[in-house]
Amino acid sequence: MNVLVINTGSSSLKYQLFDMDSQTVLAGGVVERIGETQGVLTHKKFSRGKEDKTKKTQPIQNHQEAMLLMAGLITQKIDAIGHRVVQGGEDFKAATRINGEVKKAIQANNPLAPLHNPPNLIGIQLAEDLFPGKPQVAVFDTNFHQTIPEKAFLYALPYEYYTDYKIRRYGFHGTSHKYVANKTCELMGKKSTEVNLITLHLGNGCSICAIKKGKCQDTSMGMTPLAGVMMGTRTGDLDPAIFGYLMDNTGMTQKELDEVLNKKSGLKGICGLNDLRDIHEKSAKGDRLAGLAVEMFAYQIKKYIGAYAAVLGHVDGLVFTAGVGENDGVVRAKALADMSVFGIEIDPVKNKARSQEPHTIHGTNSQIQVWVVPTNEELQIATETCQVLENSN
Ligand code: ADP
């Protein structure tokens, strides 16, 4: 079965076509700058180990044009479509076959993800029009976190804010946490129900997850992806009173402040850069704030690992993934330094070695295994799409 995975953003469309029998990618690409003066489409077709790349720069007025361009370049058959949807709220505990009711429920969650759910829904509608009769499945970023218990997902606000306004921790990056957790269990030779893991998705956005016997118990992102550890440009956890204090003292509007918290903070806020490769380079040249940004980032990761070890009681493995988690040995080493109290010890040589394959970086005396596992959210969406369709047959 060939599954097309679609991730529709406000000005982008990412897609990948998988042959699920061989678990290989047949084609994939991205359409960027939709609605801007010049759009860019990059498409790759893979066959027998060969890559055939097409790049087009042209005005792409809307998502419909983007989708038509994509469909024109995919020459292989498509049996089913899996959509990434960011926010499923409490309505969706698992990936779900799309019908009219499902679309209404996704729309009802728009206020919780105003930048993401509306374009996700546009993608679903366009795919239904373009591929009539093909089954479509929604896989939500929030699904995996729906097992978090109430004591961990509630904020200590008046309880009716939860019932009336749906304010609670939802968590994000769920497909990534689930993918790397399952992969790590497979590599450990264990069932997911036998293992406790802390998974660390550290990319431009960062989230950490405590997983007990296959079920998520807690995660660092909250009602929105702004919470948790500091990120490339996002603050992570803040004293909530800072918001009002800043509005009162700077005259910034809520919209301006939102922009600061989401786009001008995190690593960038401290040292002016958000890509850790550039930050390490600047730090090596003696820039104090670049060095401080790395120290703060690693310290906050360390604190979450400690907290989640306490939540889980017993930890079998830590799993690093995404751009920083997979590639940045410096951040990993700093975050895991001096953690022998938890039985964590890394092997500096293994930690420095570069590999695209999943590998361990713990030392021989470590009681907790430490893994680096490349994430594959698209494959996870394709896998769940197949599972939903198999179960509905
Ligand atoms: P996104 O959250 O946008 O999907 P990624 O998971 O691709 O992000 O991570 C992007 C980030 O990964 C970059 O901003 C950079 O900080 C980091 N990164 C990527 N490659 C490396 C590397 N070789 N060394 C250190 N950091 C890296």
CSV table of C-alpha atoms in Angstrom, one decimal, residues 116-321:
chain,number,residue,atom,x,y,z
A,116,HIS,CA,-1.9,25.3,12.6
A,117,ASN,CA,-5.3,23.6,12.5
A,118,PRO,CA,-6.9,25.9,9.9
A,119,PRO,CA,-4.2,25.1,7.2
A,120,ASN,CA,-4.3,21.4,8.3
A,121,LEU,CA,-8.0,21.5,7.5
A,122,ILE,CA,-7.4,23.2,4.1
A,123,GLY,CA,-5.0,20.4,3.3
A,124,ILE,CA,-7.6,17.8,4.2
A,125,GLN,CA,-10.3,19.4,2.1
A,126,LEU,CA,-8.0,19.9,-0.9
A,127,ALA,CA,-6.8,16.3,-0.7
A,128,GLU,CA,-10.4,15.0,-0.6
A,129,ASP,CA,-11.2,17.1,-3.7
A,130,LEU,CA,-8.0,16.0,-5.6
A,131,PHE,CA,-8.1,12.3,-4.6
A,132,PRO,CA,-11.8,11.5,-4.4
A,133,GLY,CA,-12.6,8.1,-2.9
A,134,LYS,CA,-9.1,7.6,-1.3
A,135,PRO,CA,-9.2,7.0,2.4
A,136,GLN,CA,-7.9,9.9,4.5
A,137,VAL,CA,-6.6,9.7,8.1
A,138,ALA,CA,-5.8,12.4,10.6
A,139,VAL,CA,-2.8,11.8,12.9
A,140,PHE,CA,-2.6,14.4,15.7
A,141,ASP,CA,0.5,15.8,17.4
A,142,THR,CA,-1.5,15.7,20.6
A,143,ASN,CA,-2.6,12.0,20.4
A,144,PHE,CA,0.3,10.4,22.2
A,145,HIS,CA,-0.1,12.8,25.2
A,146,GLN,CA,-3.7,12.0,25.9
A,147,THR,CA,-2.6,9.3,28.4
A,148,ILE,CA,-1.2,12.1,30.7
A,149,PRO,CA,-3.0,11.9,34.0
A,150,GLU,CA,-5.2,14.8,35.2
A,151,LYS,CA,-2.8,15.7,38.0
A,152,ALA,CA,-0.1,16.3,35.4
A,153,PHE,CA,-2.2,18.0,32.6
A,154,LEU,CA,-4.1,20.5,34.7
A,155,TYR,CA,-2.8,23.9,35.5
A,156,ALA,CA,-3.4,25.3,39.0
A,157,LEU,CA,-6.0,27.8,37.7
A,158,PRO,CA,-9.6,27.9,38.7
A,159,TYR,CA,-10.9,24.5,37.6
A,160,GLU,CA,-13.7,26.0,35.4
A,161,TYR,CA,-11.0,27.5,33.1
A,162,TYR,CA,-10.4,23.9,32.1
A,163,THR,CA,-14.0,23.0,31.7
A,164,ASP,CA,-15.1,26.3,30.1
A,165,TYR,CA,-12.0,27.2,28.0
A,166,LYS,CA,-10.2,23.8,27.6
A,167,ILE,CA,-7.1,25.2,29.3
A,168,ARG,CA,-4.8,22.3,30.1
A,169,ARG,CA,-1.5,20.7,29.0
A,170,TYR,CA,-1.9,19.1,25.6
A,171,GLY,CA,1.7,18.6,24.5
A,172,PHE,CA,3.1,18.4,21.0
A,173,HIS,CA,5.6,16.5,18.8
A,174,GLY,CA,3.6,13.4,19.8
A,175,THR,CA,4.3,11.4,16.6
A,176,SER,CA,8.0,12.0,17.1
A,177,HIS,CA,8.1,10.9,20.7
A,178,LYS,CA,6.0,7.8,19.8
A,179,TYR,CA,8.2,6.9,16.8
A,180,VAL,CA,11.5,7.2,18.7
A,181,ALA,CA,10.1,5.4,21.8
A,182,ASN,CA,8.9,2.5,19.7
A,183,LYS,CA,12.1,2.3,17.7
A,184,THR,CA,14.2,2.4,20.9
A,185,CYS,CA,12.2,-0.5,22.4
A,186,GLU,CA,12.6,-2.4,19.2
A,187,LEU,CA,16.4,-1.9,19.3
A,188,MET,CA,16.5,-2.8,23.0
A,189,GLY,CA,14.7,-6.0,22.1
A,190,LYS,CA,11.9,-5.2,24.5
A,191,LYS,CA,8.1,-4.5,24.3
A,192,SER,CA,7.1,-0.9,24.9
A,193,THR,CA,5.0,-2.1,27.9
A,194,GLU,CA,8.2,-3.3,29.6
A,195,VAL,CA,10.2,-0.1,29.4
A,196,ASN,CA,10.3,3.4,30.9
A,197,LEU,CA,11.8,6.1,28.7
A,198,ILE,CA,12.5,9.8,28.7
A,199,THR,CA,12.4,11.0,25.1
A,200,LEU,CA,14.0,14.4,24.2
A,201,HIS,CA,12.9,16.0,20.9
A,202,LEU,CA,15.4,18.8,20.6
A,203,GLY,CA,15.1,20.7,17.3
A,204,ASN,CA,14.1,24.3,16.7
A,205,GLY,CA,11.1,23.5,18.9
A,206,CYS,CA,11.9,21.3,21.9
A,207,SER,CA,9.9,18.9,24.0
A,208,ILE,CA,10.7,16.2,26.6
A,209,CYS,CA,8.4,13.4,27.5
A,210,ALA,CA,8.2,10.9,30.4
A,211,ILE,CA,6.9,7.5,29.1
A,212,LYS,CA,6.0,4.7,31.4
A,213,LYS,CA,5.5,1.3,29.9
A,214,GLY,CA,4.5,2.8,26.5
A,215,LYS,CA,2.2,5.5,27.9
A,216,CYS,CA,3.0,9.2,28.1
A,217,GLN,CA,2.9,10.4,31.7
A,218,ASP,CA,4.0,14.0,31.2
A,219,THR,CA,5.5,16.3,28.6
A,220,SER,CA,7.2,19.7,28.8
A,221,MET,CA,5.1,21.5,26.2
A,222,GLY,CA,1.8,22.8,27.5
A,223,MET,CA,-1.4,24.2,26.2
A,224,THR,CA,0.8,25.6,23.4
A,225,PRO,CA,4.2,24.8,22.1
A,226,LEU,CA,5.7,27.8,23.9
A,227,ALA,CA,6.2,25.9,27.2
A,228,GLY,CA,8.9,23.7,28.5
A,229,VAL,CA,12.6,24.0,27.9
A,230,MET,CA,13.9,27.1,26.1
A,231,MET,CA,14.1,26.6,22.4
A,232,GLY,CA,15.6,28.2,19.2
A,233,THR,CA,13.4,31.3,19.5
A,234,ARG,CA,10.8,30.4,22.1
A,235,THR,CA,11.1,31.2,25.8
A,236,GLY,CA,10.0,27.9,27.3
A,237,ASP,CA,8.7,28.1,30.9
A,238,LEU,CA,8.4,31.6,32.3
A,239,ASP,CA,7.0,33.1,35.5
A,240,PRO,CA,3.5,34.0,34.1
A,241,ALA,CA,3.6,37.4,35.9
A,242,ILE,CA,6.3,38.5,33.6
A,243,PHE,CA,3.7,38.9,30.8
A,244,GLY,CA,1.7,41.6,32.6
A,245,TYR,CA,4.8,43.2,34.0
A,246,LEU,CA,6.3,43.6,30.5
A,247,MET,CA,3.0,44.9,29.1
A,248,ASP,CA,2.8,47.5,31.9
A,249,ASN,CA,6.4,48.6,31.7
A,250,THR,CA,7.1,48.6,28.0
A,251,GLY,CA,3.8,49.5,26.5
A,252,MET,CA,4.0,46.5,24.2
A,253,THR,CA,0.7,45.1,23.0
A,254,GLN,CA,-0.2,41.5,23.6
A,255,LYS,CA,0.5,40.7,19.9
A,256,GLU,CA,3.9,42.3,20.1
A,257,LEU,CA,4.7,40.5,23.3
A,258,ASP,CA,3.6,37.2,21.7
A,259,GLU,CA,6.0,37.9,18.9
A,260,VAL,CA,8.8,38.4,21.5
A,261,LEU,CA,8.0,35.2,23.4
A,262,ASN,CA,7.7,33.1,20.2
A,263,LYS,CA,10.3,34.5,17.8
A,264,LYS,CA,12.8,36.7,19.7
A,265,SER,CA,13.5,34.6,22.8
A,266,GLY,CA,15.1,31.3,23.7
A,267,LEU,CA,18.7,30.8,22.4
A,268,LYS,CA,18.2,33.8,20.0
A,269,GLY,CA,17.0,36.0,22.8
A,270,ILE,CA,20.1,35.4,24.9
A,271,CYS,CA,22.8,35.5,22.2
A,272,GLY,CA,21.2,36.7,18.9
A,273,LEU,CA,21.4,33.3,17.1
A,274,ASN,CA,19.1,30.3,17.2
A,275,ASP,CA,21.1,27.7,15.3
A,276,LEU,CA,23.3,25.8,17.6
A,277,ARG,CA,26.0,25.3,14.9
A,278,ASP,CA,26.4,29.1,14.7
A,279,ILE,CA,26.2,29.5,18.5
A,280,HIS,CA,29.0,27.0,19.1
A,281,GLU,CA,31.1,28.8,16.5
A,282,LYS,CA,30.5,32.2,18.1
A,283,SER,CA,31.1,30.7,21.6
A,284,ALA,CA,34.5,29.2,20.4
A,285,LYS,CA,35.5,32.8,19.4
A,286,GLY,CA,35.0,33.9,23.0
A,287,ASP,CA,31.4,35.3,22.8
A,288,ARG,CA,30.2,35.1,26.5
A,289,LEU,CA,26.4,35.2,25.7
A,290,ALA,CA,26.7,32.4,23.1
A,291,GLY,CA,28.4,30.2,25.7
A,292,LEU,CA,25.7,31.2,28.3
A,293,ALA,CA,22.9,30.3,25.9
A,294,VAL,CA,24.3,26.8,25.6
A,295,GLU,CA,24.7,26.5,29.4
A,296,MET,CA,21.2,27.7,30.0
A,297,PHE,CA,19.8,25.3,27.4
A,298,ALA,CA,21.6,22.3,28.8
A,299,TYR,CA,20.7,23.2,32.4
A,300,GLN,CA,17.0,23.3,31.6
A,301,ILE,CA,17.2,19.9,29.8
A,302,LYS,CA,19.0,18.5,32.8
A,303,LYS,CA,16.2,19.7,35.1
A,304,TYR,CA,13.5,18.1,33.1
A,305,ILE,CA,15.4,14.8,33.0
A,306,GLY,CA,15.7,14.9,36.8
A,307,ALA,CA,12.0,15.8,37.2
A,308,TYR,CA,10.9,13.0,34.8
A,309,ALA,CA,13.2,10.4,36.5
A,310,ALA,CA,11.3,11.3,39.7
A,311,VAL,CA,7.9,10.9,37.8
A,312,LEU,CA,8.8,7.5,36.4
A,313,GLY,CA,10.6,6.1,39.4
A,314,HIS,CA,12.7,3.9,37.3
A,315,VAL,CA,14.2,4.8,33.9
A,316,ASP,CA,15.5,2.3,31.4
A,317,GLY,CA,16.5,4.7,28.7
A,318,LEU,CA,17.0,8.3,27.5
A,319,VAL,CA,16.4,9.0,23.8
A,320,PHE,CA,17.7,12.1,22.0
A,321,THR,CA,16.2,13.1,18.7
